[in-house]
Amino acid sequence: MEHLKHFVKEVELADELPFQNESSSIELLIGNDYYLDLILSNKVEIQPGLYLLASKLGWIVTGRTRETYEEKSETGLLILSNTSSFEISDIENPDQSIVAQAWEYVFIENMETSSDKKAMEYFKETLKFKNGRYYVKWPWKENTPELPDNRELAPGRLMSCVARMRKKPDLLTKYDTIIQDQIQKGIVEEVNEFRTGGRKHYISHHAVITPQKSTTKVRIVYDASAKTNNEMPSLNECLYRGPVLLNNLCGISMRFRLHKIAMVADIEKAFLQVGLQEDDRDVTRFM
């Protein structure tokens, strides 16, 4: 440390060197594409892995260091991609499975790019707007096995669902109220058994209870992954997943700090506001 103090007297750091814990706000973010424009060739090794690095802004302390907390020494490394982050606790002996997952995730993401593109193109071609509501079609995959009727699975799952809720009469009443409300609002409709042709498929459903939520404490969840046997596909397996359109959380966090006031809004029953076109509705039958 004496060597470092002596060195600081001869050169000027980009910031004053702190000798106790302190914090400050970030004033400017510089993109990594400008890194080599700022960094100069001179560097001085303070300790293994920690350097004084010359830059056009002054000298920078950079690299890895070992901090001791409660007599435990750890070295931290953060790998951050545009989608996910993986934290490795020991830089000298990283968990290979975590690193492998990171690379595998990137590989899978690239593999799915073409199918995501197909799903988005099909969505744009078939989207309709009628009576104040958007209507979509399912993004069916090509060359998938025929979707089974699945009707024999639905009654048994329904009876199990009702049997569980009979132990909680209030829950059963709430469950029925939700379905009756969806019928009244046109979110679901009664099946016309005389309709012929096209795909037909039944999906089971169950209640998900979140008592801590202030709005929807009971939700009805439809199981589109259920199948009668392993040889037959589920509804989900017959559909393209489609691209992930959620905003990147890192970007949201950064933009959240740009202004003094943040506003939050919620769309009531957001997914139920989108309708299915008539020729795709029979694969979402339920009892």
XYZ file of C-alpha atoms in Angstrom:
287
model
C 0.000 0.000 0.000
C 2.963 2.322 0.656
C 4.106 1.670 -2.895
C 0.625 2.571 -4.172
C 0.555 5.828 -2.119
C 3.958 6.775 -3.478
C 2.838 6.031 -7.015
C -0.301 8.135 -6.682
C 1.829 11.156 -5.750
C 3.599 10.936 -9.087
C 0.562 10.393 -11.340
C -3.034 11.597 -11.240
C -5.859 9.112 -10.780
C -9.106 9.648 -12.686
C -10.716 9.970 -9.226
C -9.260 10.520 -5.790
C -8.224 7.269 -4.134
C -10.587 6.473 -1.214
C -9.021 5.220 2.027
C -12.358 4.317 3.640
C -15.749 3.030 2.477
C -17.660 5.609 0.461
C -20.309 5.680 -2.271
C -21.208 7.973 -5.135
C -23.755 8.114 -7.949
C -23.016 7.097 -11.543
C -22.683 10.237 -13.660
C -21.932 8.742 -17.069
C -22.167 5.313 -18.699
C -19.625 4.677 -21.464
C -20.269 1.898 -23.961
C -17.802 -0.964 -24.217
C -17.239 -0.084 -27.885
C -15.374 3.067 -26.697
C -13.145 1.179 -24.250
C -10.090 0.920 -26.518
C -10.438 4.599 -27.492
C -9.886 5.586 -23.844
C -7.369 3.035 -22.549
C -3.610 3.616 -22.982
C -0.890 0.972 -23.021
C 0.727 1.663 -19.618
C -0.256 -0.479 -16.657
C 1.182 -1.224 -13.206
C 0.395 -4.421 -11.269
C -0.475 -3.547 -7.661
C -1.145 -7.140 -6.616
C -1.991 -10.306 -8.559
C -4.985 -9.464 -10.747
C -5.258 -5.787 -9.662
C -3.770 -3.065 -11.868
C -3.338 0.651 -12.293
C -4.315 1.215 -15.922
C -3.519 4.386 -17.838
C -6.379 6.079 -19.690
C -7.127 9.404 -21.352
C -9.191 10.249 -18.266
C -6.365 9.493 -15.839
C -5.167 6.354 -14.075
C -7.795 3.693 -13.289
C -7.714 1.000 -10.600
C -9.122 -2.128 -12.257
C -9.129 -5.896 -12.046
C -10.068 -8.377 -9.343
C -9.446 -8.128 -5.637
C -10.012 -10.254 -2.581
C -12.177 -8.784 0.166
C -12.518 -10.509 3.536
C -15.911 -10.597 5.252
C -16.348 -12.509 8.491
C -13.002 -14.253 8.004
C -14.143 -15.629 4.641
C -12.361 -14.757 1.422
C -14.186 -14.860 -1.918
C -13.591 -13.655 -5.436
C -16.657 -12.658 -7.424
C -17.293 -12.768 -11.158
C -20.461 -11.665 -12.940
C -21.274 -12.865 -16.449
C -24.003 -10.677 -17.964
C -25.685 -11.239 -21.322
C -28.559 -9.359 -22.922
C -31.026 -11.885 -21.522
C -29.751 -13.446 -18.317
C -27.026 -13.204 -15.699
C -25.100 -15.996 -14.013
C -23.054 -15.413 -10.872
C -20.012 -17.541 -10.130
C -18.750 -17.342 -6.562
C -15.168 -18.500 -7.144
C -13.339 -17.145 -10.154
C -10.486 -19.644 -9.790
C -12.756 -22.677 -9.810
C -16.012 -21.731 -11.573
C -18.904 -24.118 -11.633
C -18.617 -25.548 -15.130
C -22.307 -26.471 -15.197
C -23.344 -22.824 -14.788
C -20.997 -21.698 -17.561
C -22.280 -24.528 -19.743
C -25.873 -23.425 -19.088
C -24.991 -19.901 -20.168
C -23.538 -21.062 -23.485
C -26.327 -23.573 -23.994
C -28.922 -20.823 -23.450
C -27.295 -18.645 -26.125
C -27.129 -21.625 -28.515
C -30.796 -22.503 -28.011
C -31.776 -18.856 -28.458
C -30.006 -18.726 -31.827
C -31.600 -22.009 -32.902
C -35.071 -20.650 -32.199
C -34.612 -17.414 -34.101
C -36.018 -18.828 -37.353
C -39.114 -20.319 -35.683
C -39.706 -17.065 -33.789
C -39.563 -15.216 -37.101
C -42.102 -17.595 -38.647
C -44.439 -17.145 -35.684
C -44.206 -13.354 -35.861
C -44.785 -13.259 -39.638
C -47.824 -15.531 -39.280
C -49.136 -13.384 -36.426
C -48.922 -10.219 -38.545
C -50.558 -11.902 -41.543
C -53.539 -13.312 -39.633
C -54.189 -10.632 -36.968
C -57.673 -9.097 -37.134
C -59.312 -6.201 -35.288
C -63.083 -6.388 -34.859
C -65.566 -4.772 -32.461
C -62.836 -3.189 -30.363
C -60.843 -6.399 -29.846
C -57.868 -8.071 -31.534
C -58.352 -11.648 -32.770
C -55.425 -13.991 -33.389
C -54.772 -17.513 -34.687
C -52.603 -20.183 -33.105
C -49.036 -20.310 -34.529
C -49.210 -23.951 -35.633
C -45.969 -25.830 -36.301
C -45.519 -27.664 -39.564
C -45.183 -31.460 -39.703
C -46.351 -32.145 -36.140
C -48.381 -35.269 -35.232
C -52.125 -34.752 -35.292
C -53.435 -33.107 -32.112
C -55.588 -35.669 -30.234
C -59.153 -35.004 -29.130
C -58.089 -35.525 -25.473
C -61.720 -35.674 -24.343
C -61.194 -38.793 -22.227
C -58.654 -36.921 -20.077
C -60.844 -33.889 -19.321
C -63.660 -35.461 -17.163
C -61.246 -37.156 -14.757
C -59.190 -34.005 -14.264
C -62.383 -31.971 -13.737
C -63.696 -34.388 -11.089
C -60.362 -34.226 -9.227
C -60.414 -30.427 -9.389
C -63.980 -30.200 -8.036
C -63.296 -32.796 -5.305
C -60.404 -30.706 -3.988
C -62.442 -27.491 -4.027
C -65.447 -29.056 -2.237
C -63.304 -29.021 0.889
C -63.226 -25.225 0.518
C -66.782 -24.114 -0.419
C -65.763 -20.465 -0.771
C -63.146 -21.425 -3.368
C -65.647 -23.514 -5.342
C -68.100 -20.588 -5.384
C -65.378 -18.196 -6.515
C -64.282 -20.628 -9.240
C -67.821 -20.855 -10.589
C -68.232 -17.061 -10.403
C -65.132 -16.553 -12.560
C -66.421 -18.916 -15.273
C -69.912 -17.383 -15.231
C -68.376 -13.911 -15.509
C -66.250 -15.016 -18.487
C -69.341 -16.413 -20.206
C -71.226 -13.145 -19.638
C -68.341 -11.064 -21.023
C -67.873 -13.269 -24.090
C -64.425 -14.470 -23.071
C -65.618 -18.099 -23.301
C -68.601 -19.530 -25.176
C -70.699 -22.668 -25.009
C -69.607 -25.360 -27.467
C -71.841 -26.214 -30.410
C -71.582 -30.007 -30.489
C -72.975 -30.100 -34.023
C -69.923 -28.311 -35.440
C -67.991 -30.699 -37.678
C -64.514 -30.593 -39.242
C -61.295 -29.072 -38.040
C -59.209 -29.798 -34.950
C -60.899 -30.558 -31.612
C -59.026 -30.744 -28.327
C -59.969 -30.566 -24.643
C -57.788 -28.963 -21.959
C -58.017 -29.431 -18.208
C -57.973 -26.610 -15.682
C -57.356 -25.927 -11.996
C -57.248 -23.068 -9.503
C -54.153 -21.103 -8.545
C -54.541 -19.139 -5.308
C -52.403 -16.097 -4.505
C -53.871 -14.631 -1.283
C -51.178 -11.926 -1.039
C -52.353 -10.268 -4.287
C -54.679 -7.307 -3.898
C -56.520 -7.913 -7.188
C -56.817 -11.477 -8.550
C -56.585 -13.837 -5.588
C -57.947 -16.843 -7.549
C -57.027 -17.602 -11.153
C -58.158 -20.423 -13.424
C -55.166 -21.954 -15.184
C -55.647 -24.131 -18.275
C -53.154 -26.957 -18.760
C -52.220 -26.927 -22.449
C -49.268 -29.264 -21.755
C -51.425 -32.219 -20.664
C -51.462 -35.314 -22.892
C -53.134 -38.735 -22.820
C -49.853 -40.569 -23.509
C -46.255 -39.797 -24.431
C -46.775 -40.702 -28.093
C -49.369 -37.979 -28.662
C -48.484 -34.263 -28.565
C -49.984 -31.670 -26.256
C -51.429 -28.412 -27.561
C -48.293 -26.524 -26.505
C -46.064 -28.931 -28.443
C -48.012 -28.212 -31.634
C -47.479 -24.451 -31.407
C -44.495 -22.190 -31.971
C -43.504 -20.433 -28.778
C -43.060 -17.098 -30.567
C -40.483 -14.406 -29.774
C -40.096 -13.068 -26.238
C -41.412 -9.499 -26.385
C -40.839 -8.553 -22.749
C -38.488 -5.633 -22.271
C -35.028 -6.431 -20.957
C -34.999 -6.066 -17.155
C -31.561 -4.455 -17.153
C -32.794 -1.746 -19.524
C -35.928 -1.195 -17.445
C -33.841 -0.779 -14.281
C -31.545 1.741 -15.957
C -34.384 3.805 -17.469
C -36.199 3.719 -14.118
C -33.410 5.867 -12.672
C -33.522 8.567 -15.357
C -36.506 10.511 -13.996
C -37.829 11.592 -10.613
C -41.304 10.061 -10.973
C -42.176 6.514 -12.106
C -45.657 5.402 -13.141
C -46.935 1.821 -13.108
C -50.044 0.560 -14.925
C -51.759 -2.794 -15.276
C -54.114 -4.110 -17.961
C -57.034 -5.928 -16.345
C -57.051 -9.612 -17.408
C -54.529 -8.737 -20.123
C -54.353 -12.137 -21.843
C -58.141 -12.495 -21.853
C -58.489 -9.220 -23.792
C -57.196 -10.974 -26.930
C -59.705 -13.156 -28.779
C -59.205 -16.362 -30.770
C -60.482 -16.519 -34.318
C -63.400 -18.923 -34.693
C -61.644 -21.708 -36.621
C -59.020 -22.054 -33.836
C -61.361 -22.085 -30.849
C -62.229 -25.784 -30.813
C -58.758 -26.755 -29.583
C -59.401 -24.860 -26.338
C -62.519 -26.723 -25.282
C -62.927 -27.404 -21.565
C -65.569 -28.939 -19.330
